[in-house]
């Protein structure tokens, strides 16, 4: 990947979520839906949401889990067309997903199909929430939405709905850094550093960061 600027604010990035035909692109799974929100200066300013036809039928478990049917996918554009449009949407922004390792695998695999590389880096809202909210009973997206009383229409396992909730979670974590540690407009690199710390290390690290 190409280098990114030294300073890039954590309140401007793209939050994404995939629904897929299986667990791993290494086992032949493909993306079947992509949803994303663009956050600019702490506000959701744009959305991207498309089904994509993987070129084969998905199984009944995936249909039931996501609510995405084979009939819906039959009328969707091929993955390559959708991912080309999504590449334009994300541009050079950094990316965030909940359990980012999963979404990054599929993003990399789908972009490889069209020969595209993105310059941004990934952040994981799941890892960050584990560091900032150790008191939560677990760190699944639905649990964190309830725990922090985040906006939600009650829809889960559809890509845009999950991306929107993850976006609200990310913004809440930025707000809590400001409230708890007086850290305003943190760089994306700080969020990555928090993710790499143990839960026990995070409070001291943030206090030291806030003091400069």
mmCIF file of C-alpha atoms in Angstrom:
data_model
loop_
_atom_site.group_PDB
_atom_site.id
_atom_site.type_symbol
_atom_site.label_atom_id
_atom_site.label_comp_id
_atom_site.label_asym_id
_atom_site.label_seq_id
_atom_site.Cartn_x
_atom_site.Cartn_y
_atom_site.Cartn_z
ATOM 1 C CA UNK A 1 0.000 0.000 0.000
ATOM 2 C CA UNK A 2 1.105 3.546 -0.585
ATOM 3 C CA UNK A 3 2.025 5.797 2.280
ATOM 4 C CA UNK A 4 -0.627 7.863 4.002
ATOM 5 C CA UNK A 5 -0.210 11.370 5.432
ATOM 6 C CA UNK A 6 1.422 11.660 8.858
ATOM 7 C CA UNK A 7 -1.684 13.325 10.282
ATOM 8 C CA UNK A 8 -5.137 12.136 9.354
ATOM 9 C CA UNK A 9 -8.030 12.943 11.694
ATOM 10 C CA UNK A 10 -9.969 10.046 13.193
ATOM 11 C CA UNK A 11 -13.240 11.899 12.598
ATOM 12 C CA UNK A 12 -12.938 11.706 8.808
ATOM 13 C CA UNK A 13 -13.019 8.220 7.259
ATOM 14 C CA UNK A 14 -15.210 5.509 5.727
ATOM 15 C CA UNK A 15 -16.983 2.904 7.860
ATOM 16 C CA UNK A 16 -17.910 -0.242 5.958
ATOM 17 C CA UNK A 17 -19.593 -3.594 6.367
ATOM 18 C CA UNK A 18 -19.877 -6.625 4.113
ATOM 19 C CA UNK A 19 -22.483 -9.335 3.976
ATOM 20 C CA UNK A 20 -20.947 -12.422 2.388
ATOM 21 C CA UNK A 21 -21.740 -15.894 1.089
ATOM 22 C CA UNK A 22 -19.430 -17.520 3.635
ATOM 23 C CA UNK A 23 -16.678 -16.967 6.151
ATOM 24 C CA UNK A 24 -13.566 -16.707 4.011
ATOM 25 C CA UNK A 25 -12.662 -15.684 0.469
ATOM 26 C CA UNK A 26 -9.935 -18.326 0.657
ATOM 27 C CA UNK A 27 -12.738 -20.906 0.674
ATOM 28 C CA UNK A 28 -14.499 -19.373 -2.316
ATOM 29 C CA UNK A 29 -16.848 -17.040 -0.442
ATOM 30 C CA UNK A 30 -17.746 -13.748 -2.117
ATOM 31 C CA UNK A 31 -19.267 -10.498 -0.987
ATOM 32 C CA UNK A 32 -23.006 -10.210 -1.605
ATOM 33 C CA UNK A 33 -23.648 -6.752 -0.131
ATOM 34 C CA UNK A 34 -21.561 -3.729 0.768
ATOM 35 C CA UNK A 35 -22.707 -0.874 2.963
ATOM 36 C CA UNK A 36 -20.665 2.129 4.027
ATOM 37 C CA UNK A 37 -20.921 5.607 5.454
ATOM 38 C CA UNK A 38 -18.547 8.493 4.884
ATOM 39 C CA UNK A 39 -17.810 10.453 8.040
ATOM 40 C CA UNK A 40 -16.371 13.937 7.542
ATOM 41 C CA UNK A 41 -15.399 16.064 10.529
ATOM 42 C CA UNK A 42 -17.537 13.965 12.817
ATOM 43 C CA UNK A 43 -20.683 13.913 10.661
ATOM 44 C CA UNK A 44 -22.091 11.213 8.384
ATOM 45 C CA UNK A 45 -22.191 12.956 5.021
ATOM 46 C CA UNK A 46 -22.696 10.148 2.470
ATOM 47 C CA UNK A 47 -23.808 6.541 2.214
ATOM 48 C CA UNK A 48 -23.087 3.643 -0.128
ATOM 49 C CA UNK A 49 -25.254 0.531 -0.294
ATOM 50 C CA UNK A 50 -25.450 -2.117 -3.013
ATOM 51 C CA UNK A 51 -26.196 -5.793 -3.361
ATOM 52 C CA UNK A 52 -23.799 -7.671 -5.632
ATOM 53 C CA UNK A 53 -24.221 -10.864 -7.598
ATOM 54 C CA UNK A 54 -21.431 -13.332 -6.719
ATOM 55 C CA UNK A 55 -22.131 -15.519 -9.749
ATOM 56 C CA UNK A 56 -23.565 -18.459 -7.804
ATOM 57 C CA UNK A 57 -26.471 -19.276 -5.504
ATOM 58 C CA UNK A 58 -26.053 -18.656 -1.795
ATOM 59 C CA UNK A 59 -27.202 -21.256 0.716
ATOM 60 C CA UNK A 60 -30.348 -21.081 2.822
ATOM 61 C CA UNK A 61 -28.438 -20.302 6.028
ATOM 62 C CA UNK A 62 -27.018 -17.103 4.516
ATOM 63 C CA UNK A 63 -30.441 -16.200 3.124
ATOM 64 C CA UNK A 64 -32.018 -16.590 6.567
ATOM 65 C CA UNK A 65 -29.132 -14.887 8.413
ATOM 66 C CA UNK A 66 -28.984 -11.804 6.196
ATOM 67 C CA UNK A 67 -32.450 -11.611 4.713
ATOM 68 C CA UNK A 68 -30.793 -11.442 1.295
ATOM 69 C CA UNK A 69 -32.377 -13.916 -1.116
ATOM 70 C CA UNK A 70 -31.064 -15.481 -4.295
ATOM 71 C CA UNK A 71 -33.859 -13.696 -6.134
ATOM 72 C CA UNK A 72 -32.571 -10.339 -4.866
ATOM 73 C CA UNK A 73 -29.028 -11.187 -5.931
ATOM 74 C CA UNK A 74 -30.150 -12.334 -9.379
ATOM 75 C CA UNK A 75 -31.121 -8.741 -10.148
ATOM 76 C CA UNK A 76 -27.951 -7.219 -8.614
ATOM 77 C CA UNK A 77 -24.902 -5.992 -10.503
ATOM 78 C CA UNK A 78 -21.818 -8.245 -10.603
ATOM 79 C CA UNK A 79 -19.285 -7.864 -7.789
ATOM 80 C CA UNK A 80 -16.732 -6.231 -10.097
ATOM 81 C CA UNK A 81 -19.089 -3.406 -11.082
ATOM 82 C CA UNK A 82 -20.125 -2.695 -7.510
ATOM 83 C CA UNK A 83 -16.569 -2.767 -6.190
ATOM 84 C CA UNK A 84 -15.406 -0.345 -8.882
ATOM 85 C CA UNK A 85 -18.066 2.100 -7.700
ATOM 86 C CA UNK A 86 -17.112 1.483 -4.084
ATOM 87 C CA UNK A 87 -13.441 2.179 -4.841
ATOM 88 C CA UNK A 88 -14.471 5.626 -6.053
ATOM 89 C CA UNK A 89 -16.565 6.142 -2.904
ATOM 90 C CA UNK A 90 -13.758 5.442 -0.447
ATOM 91 C CA UNK A 91 -11.082 7.332 -2.367
ATOM 92 C CA UNK A 92 -8.025 7.753 -0.153
ATOM 93 C CA UNK A 93 -9.855 7.648 3.175
ATOM 94 C CA UNK A 94 -8.906 5.397 6.053
ATOM 95 C CA UNK A 95 -11.383 2.601 6.759
ATOM 96 C CA UNK A 96 -13.125 1.249 9.845
ATOM 97 C CA UNK A 97 -15.158 -1.912 10.360
ATOM 98 C CA UNK A 98 -16.435 -3.887 13.337
ATOM 99 C CA UNK A 99 -14.236 -6.980 13.454
ATOM 100 C CA UNK A 100 -12.175 -5.403 10.702
ATOM 101 C CA UNK A 101 -10.083 -8.504 9.967
ATOM 102 C CA UNK A 102 -13.160 -10.121 8.402
ATOM 103 C CA UNK A 103 -14.155 -7.149 6.268
ATOM 104 C CA UNK A 104 -10.583 -6.391 5.253
ATOM 105 C CA UNK A 105 -10.132 -9.936 3.922
ATOM 106 C CA UNK A 106 -13.170 -9.547 1.698
ATOM 107 C CA UNK A 107 -12.291 -6.010 0.643
ATOM 108 C CA UNK A 108 -8.806 -7.104 -0.343
ATOM 109 C CA UNK A 109 -10.136 -10.155 -2.192
ATOM 110 C CA UNK A 110 -12.824 -8.251 -4.091
ATOM 111 C CA UNK A 111 -10.456 -5.415 -4.992
ATOM 112 C CA UNK A 112 -7.884 -7.968 -6.154
ATOM 113 C CA UNK A 113 -10.500 -9.239 -8.611
ATOM 114 C CA UNK A 114 -10.558 -5.810 -10.284
ATOM 115 C CA UNK A 115 -6.876 -4.975 -9.807
ATOM 116 C CA UNK A 116 -7.479 -2.131 -7.356
ATOM 117 C CA UNK A 117 -5.469 -1.163 -4.285
ATOM 118 C CA UNK A 118 -6.553 1.397 -1.711
ATOM 119 C CA UNK A 119 -4.109 3.721 0.063
ATOM 120 C CA UNK A 120 -5.972 3.972 3.371
ATOM 121 C CA UNK A 121 -5.405 1.923 6.509
ATOM 122 C CA UNK A 122 -7.891 -0.103 8.563
ATOM 123 C CA UNK A 123 -9.150 0.492 12.063
ATOM 124 C CA UNK A 124 -11.235 -1.956 14.073
ATOM 125 C CA UNK A 125 -14.089 -0.603 16.179
ATOM 126 C CA UNK A 126 -14.355 -3.981 17.941
ATOM 127 C CA UNK A 127 -10.758 -3.841 19.184
ATOM 128 C CA UNK A 128 -11.120 -0.195 20.141
ATOM 129 C CA UNK A 129 -14.334 -0.854 22.056
ATOM 130 C CA UNK A 130 -12.655 -3.654 23.982
ATOM 131 C CA UNK A 131 -10.022 -1.160 25.126
ATOM 132 C CA UNK A 132 -12.363 1.719 25.922
ATOM 133 C CA UNK A 133 -15.390 -0.194 27.259
ATOM 134 C CA UNK A 134 -14.020 -3.145 29.252
ATOM 135 C CA UNK A 135 -17.165 -3.077 31.394
ATOM 136 C CA UNK A 136 -19.410 -4.162 28.489
ATOM 137 C CA UNK A 137 -20.679 -7.740 28.829
ATOM 138 C CA UNK A 138 -19.351 -8.419 25.310
ATOM 139 C CA UNK A 139 -18.321 -6.327 22.348
ATOM 140 C CA UNK A 140 -20.674 -7.505 19.649
ATOM 141 C CA UNK A 141 -22.140 -4.602 17.702
ATOM 142 C CA UNK A 142 -25.690 -5.161 18.962
ATOM 143 C CA UNK A 143 -24.472 -5.234 22.577
ATOM 144 C CA UNK A 144 -22.503 -2.014 22.177
ATOM 145 C CA UNK A 145 -25.439 -0.293 20.504
ATOM 146 C CA UNK A 146 -27.537 -1.064 23.586
ATOM 147 C CA UNK A 147 -24.679 -0.355 26.019
ATOM 148 C CA UNK A 148 -24.068 3.142 24.632
ATOM 149 C CA UNK A 149 -27.684 3.774 23.550
ATOM 150 C CA UNK A 150 -26.686 4.434 19.969
ATOM 151 C CA UNK A 151 -29.092 5.215 17.120
ATOM 152 C CA UNK A 152 -30.531 2.061 15.565
ATOM 153 C CA UNK A 153 -33.647 0.959 13.736
ATOM 154 C CA UNK A 154 -33.249 -2.566 15.091
ATOM 155 C CA UNK A 155 -31.901 -4.002 11.825
ATOM 156 C CA UNK A 156 -28.760 -6.131 12.054
ATOM 157 C CA UNK A 157 -26.817 -8.213 9.503
ATOM 158 C CA UNK A 158 -27.600 -5.879 6.633
ATOM 159 C CA UNK A 159 -24.565 -4.017 5.446
ATOM 160 C CA UNK A 160 -25.683 -0.382 5.499
ATOM 161 C CA UNK A 161 -27.489 -0.704 8.839
ATOM 162 C CA UNK A 162 -24.424 -2.286 10.441
ATOM 163 C CA UNK A 163 -22.121 0.317 8.883
ATOM 164 C CA UNK A 164 -24.311 3.143 10.208
ATOM 165 C CA UNK A 165 -24.334 1.697 13.718
ATOM 166 C CA UNK A 166 -20.579 1.151 13.588
ATOM 167 C CA UNK A 167 -20.196 4.748 12.464
ATOM 168 C CA UNK A 168 -22.219 5.956 15.445
ATOM 169 C CA UNK A 169 -20.133 3.728 17.725
ATOM 170 C CA UNK A 170 -16.901 5.184 16.327
ATOM 171 C CA UNK A 171 -18.151 8.730 16.862
ATOM 172 C CA UNK A 172 -19.221 7.880 20.415
ATOM 173 C CA UNK A 173 -15.745 6.556 21.158
ATOM 174 C CA UNK A 174 -14.253 9.815 19.896
ATOM 175 C CA UNK A 175 -16.688 11.734 22.104
ATOM 176 C CA UNK A 176 -15.783 9.596 25.119
ATOM 177 C CA UNK A 177 -12.073 10.243 24.536
ATOM 178 C CA UNK A 178 -12.854 13.949 24.616
ATOM 179 C CA UNK A 179 -15.010 13.683 27.733
ATOM 180 C CA UNK A 180 -12.798 11.272 29.653
ATOM 181 C CA UNK A 181 -9.334 12.452 28.650
ATOM 182 C CA UNK A 182 -9.820 15.886 27.048
ATOM 183 C CA UNK A 183 -8.468 14.486 23.780
ATOM 184 C CA UNK A 184 -10.008 16.501 20.963
ATOM 185 C CA UNK A 185 -9.643 15.730 17.258
ATOM 186 C CA UNK A 186 -7.335 12.738 17.722
ATOM 187 C CA UNK A 187 -5.424 11.458 14.712
ATOM 188 C CA UNK A 188 -6.315 8.099 13.223
ATOM 189 C CA UNK A 189 -2.855 6.917 14.272
ATOM 190 C CA UNK A 190 -3.806 7.373 17.937
ATOM 191 C CA UNK A 191 -6.790 5.064 17.517
ATOM 192 C CA UNK A 192 -4.496 2.446 16.012
ATOM 193 C CA UNK A 193 -2.130 2.777 18.972
ATOM 194 C CA UNK A 194 -5.002 2.305 21.435
ATOM 195 C CA UNK A 195 -6.045 -0.873 19.625
ATOM 196 C CA UNK A 196 -2.523 -2.250 20.031
ATOM 197 C CA UNK A 197 -2.467 -1.709 23.805
ATOM 198 C CA UNK A 198 -3.744 -4.082 26.448
ATOM 199 C CA UNK A 199 -6.859 -3.026 28.346
ATOM 200 C CA UNK A 200 -4.755 -2.392 31.439
ATOM 201 C CA UNK A 201 -2.358 -0.120 29.562
ATOM 202 C CA UNK A 202 -4.955 2.124 27.945
ATOM 203 C CA UNK A 203 -5.883 4.559 30.784
ATOM 204 C CA UNK A 204 -2.260 5.432 31.572
ATOM 205 C CA UNK A 205 -1.413 5.724 27.880
ATOM 206 C CA UNK A 206 -4.303 8.109 27.257
ATOM 207 C CA UNK A 207 -3.503 10.245 30.297
ATOM 208 C CA UNK A 208 0.081 10.584 29.108
ATOM 209 C CA UNK A 209 -1.069 11.386 25.572
ATOM 210 C CA UNK A 210 -3.460 14.061 26.854
ATOM 211 C CA UNK A 211 -0.625 15.738 28.817
ATOM 212 C CA UNK A 212 1.419 15.859 25.625
#
